[in-house]
Amino acid sequence: GIPLTSPVALLCTFPLTIFYALQKWGEVPITVAKMLGRKLRIHAVGIEKEMNFLDLFSELAYLLPQDLQIELTFIVRQDMLPPKCRTQSRQAQGYDMKVDLASNLTLLVKSGTYGDELNPLFGDVGTG
């Protein structure tokens, strides 16, 4: 095991929290996504700090089944976007940044507040 005093333990709390939520409450949304042959959509709101560690979220792809396609959307305030997102051109879908972290995991970054432009009922699983 990794000692709790290790920086790795602290950094891995971000993706492992999402993994835990999927393990605890994601059985039905995961099953529905697989049955319908579409991506599992997860919206995470207010995760400005986690934006500095985007690469860590690729670990989710290795923890979850390979046949499960995941679309992870981070919703952050416009003024809290990190510089690397501000320089990205806006995508056709209105996202500030789109990153394919793995073959089964896509990360989208959307600036604004939940409900302004993004329908809160759109996500399968929401965190905040």
Coordinates of C-alpha atoms in Angstrom, one line a residue:
G1 CA 0.0 0.0 0.0
I2 CA 0.8 3.6 -0.4
P3 CA 1.5 5.4 2.9
L4 CA -1.0 8.1 3.7
T5 CA 1.8 10.6 4.1
S6 CA 2.8 10.1 0.5
P7 CA 2.0 12.9 -2.1
V8 CA 0.8 10.1 -4.3
A9 CA -2.0 9.3 -1.8
L10 CA -3.1 12.9 -1.8
L11 CA -3.1 13.3 -5.6
C12 CA -4.9 10.1 -6.2
T13 CA -7.8 11.2 -4.0
F14 CA -9.2 13.1 -7.0
P15 CA -9.7 10.2 -9.5
L16 CA -10.4 7.7 -6.7
T17 CA -13.3 9.8 -5.4
I18 CA -15.0 9.5 -8.8
F19 CA -14.2 5.8 -8.9
Y20 CA -15.7 5.3 -5.4
A21 CA -18.9 7.1 -6.4
L22 CA -19.2 4.9 -9.5
Q23 CA -18.7 1.8 -7.4
K24 CA -21.2 2.9 -4.8
W25 CA -23.9 4.5 -6.9
G26 CA -23.1 3.8 -10.6
E27 CA -24.4 0.3 -11.1
V28 CA -27.7 1.4 -12.8
P29 CA -26.2 4.3 -14.9
I30 CA -23.3 2.0 -16.1
T31 CA -25.7 -0.8 -17.0
V32 CA -28.0 1.6 -18.9
A33 CA -25.0 3.2 -20.8
K34 CA -23.8 -0.3 -21.8
M35 CA -27.3 -1.4 -22.9
L36 CA -27.9 1.8 -25.0
G37 CA -24.4 1.6 -26.4
R38 CA -23.4 5.1 -25.4
K39 CA -20.9 6.8 -23.1
L40 CA -21.5 7.1 -19.4
R41 CA -21.7 10.9 -18.8
I42 CA -20.3 12.2 -15.5
H43 CA -20.6 15.9 -14.5
A44 CA -18.3 17.2 -11.8
V45 CA -19.0 20.8 -10.6
G46 CA -16.6 23.1 -8.8
I47 CA -13.4 21.2 -9.4
E48 CA -11.1 24.1 -10.1
K49 CA -8.3 22.7 -7.9
E50 CA -8.4 19.4 -9.7
M51 CA -8.0 21.1 -13.1
N52 CA -4.2 21.2 -12.3
F53 CA -4.0 17.4 -12.3
L54 CA -6.0 16.4 -15.4
D55 CA -3.6 13.6 -16.3
L56 CA -4.3 11.8 -13.0
F57 CA -7.9 11.2 -14.2
S58 CA -6.6 8.8 -16.9
E59 CA -6.2 6.3 -14.1
L60 CA -10.0 5.9 -14.1
A61 CA -9.7 4.3 -17.6
Y62 CA -7.6 1.5 -16.1
L63 CA -9.8 1.0 -13.0
L64 CA -13.1 0.6 -15.0
P65 CA -14.1 -2.0 -17.6
Q66 CA -12.5 -1.3 -21.0
D67 CA -15.9 -1.8 -22.7
L68 CA -17.3 1.2 -20.8
Q69 CA -16.9 4.5 -22.6
I70 CA -16.8 7.5 -20.2
E71 CA -17.4 11.2 -20.8
L72 CA -16.2 13.2 -17.8
T73 CA -17.3 16.8 -17.9
F74 CA -15.7 19.3 -15.5
I75 CA -17.8 22.5 -15.0
V76 CA -15.7 25.4 -13.6
R77 CA -16.2 29.1 -13.2
Q78 CA -14.9 31.1 -16.2
D79 CA -12.6 33.2 -14.0
M80 CA -11.1 30.0 -12.4
L81 CA -10.1 28.3 -15.7
P82 CA -6.4 27.4 -15.7
P83 CA -4.3 29.2 -18.3
K84 CA -3.9 26.1 -20.4
C85 CA -7.7 26.0 -20.9
R86 CA -8.0 29.7 -21.7
T87 CA -5.7 29.3 -24.7
Q88 CA -7.8 26.5 -26.2
S89 CA -10.2 27.4 -28.9
R90 CA -13.8 26.7 -28.2
Q91 CA -15.0 23.4 -29.5
A92 CA -18.2 23.0 -31.6
Q93 CA -20.1 21.7 -28.6
G94 CA -19.3 24.8 -26.5
Y95 CA -16.6 23.2 -24.4
D96 CA -13.4 25.1 -23.5
M97 CA -11.3 22.0 -23.8
K98 CA -11.6 18.4 -24.9
V99 CA -8.9 15.8 -24.0
D100 CA -8.9 12.1 -24.8
L101 CA -7.2 10.7 -21.7
A102 CA -7.6 7.0 -22.9
S103 CA -9.4 5.0 -25.5
N104 CA -12.4 4.8 -23.3
L105 CA -12.2 8.1 -21.4
T106 CA -12.8 11.6 -22.7
L107 CA -12.5 14.7 -20.5
L108 CA -14.4 17.8 -21.3
V109 CA -14.0 21.2 -19.6
K110 CA -16.9 23.6 -19.6
S111 CA -16.8 27.1 -18.1
G112 CA -19.8 28.6 -16.5
T113 CA -22.2 27.5 -13.9
Y114 CA -24.4 24.4 -13.9
G115 CA -27.6 25.1 -15.6
D116 CA -26.5 28.2 -17.5
E117 CA -25.8 26.4 -20.7
L118 CA -25.5 22.8 -19.6
N119 CA -28.7 20.9 -18.8
P120 CA -28.3 19.4 -15.2
L121 CA -30.4 16.4 -16.3
F122 CA -27.9 15.5 -19.0
G123 CA -25.4 13.7 -16.9
D124 CA -25.8 10.1 -15.7
V125 CA -23.8 10.7 -12.5
G126 CA -23.1 14.1 -10.9
T127 CA -20.6 15.1 -8.3
G128 CA -20.0 18.4 -6.7

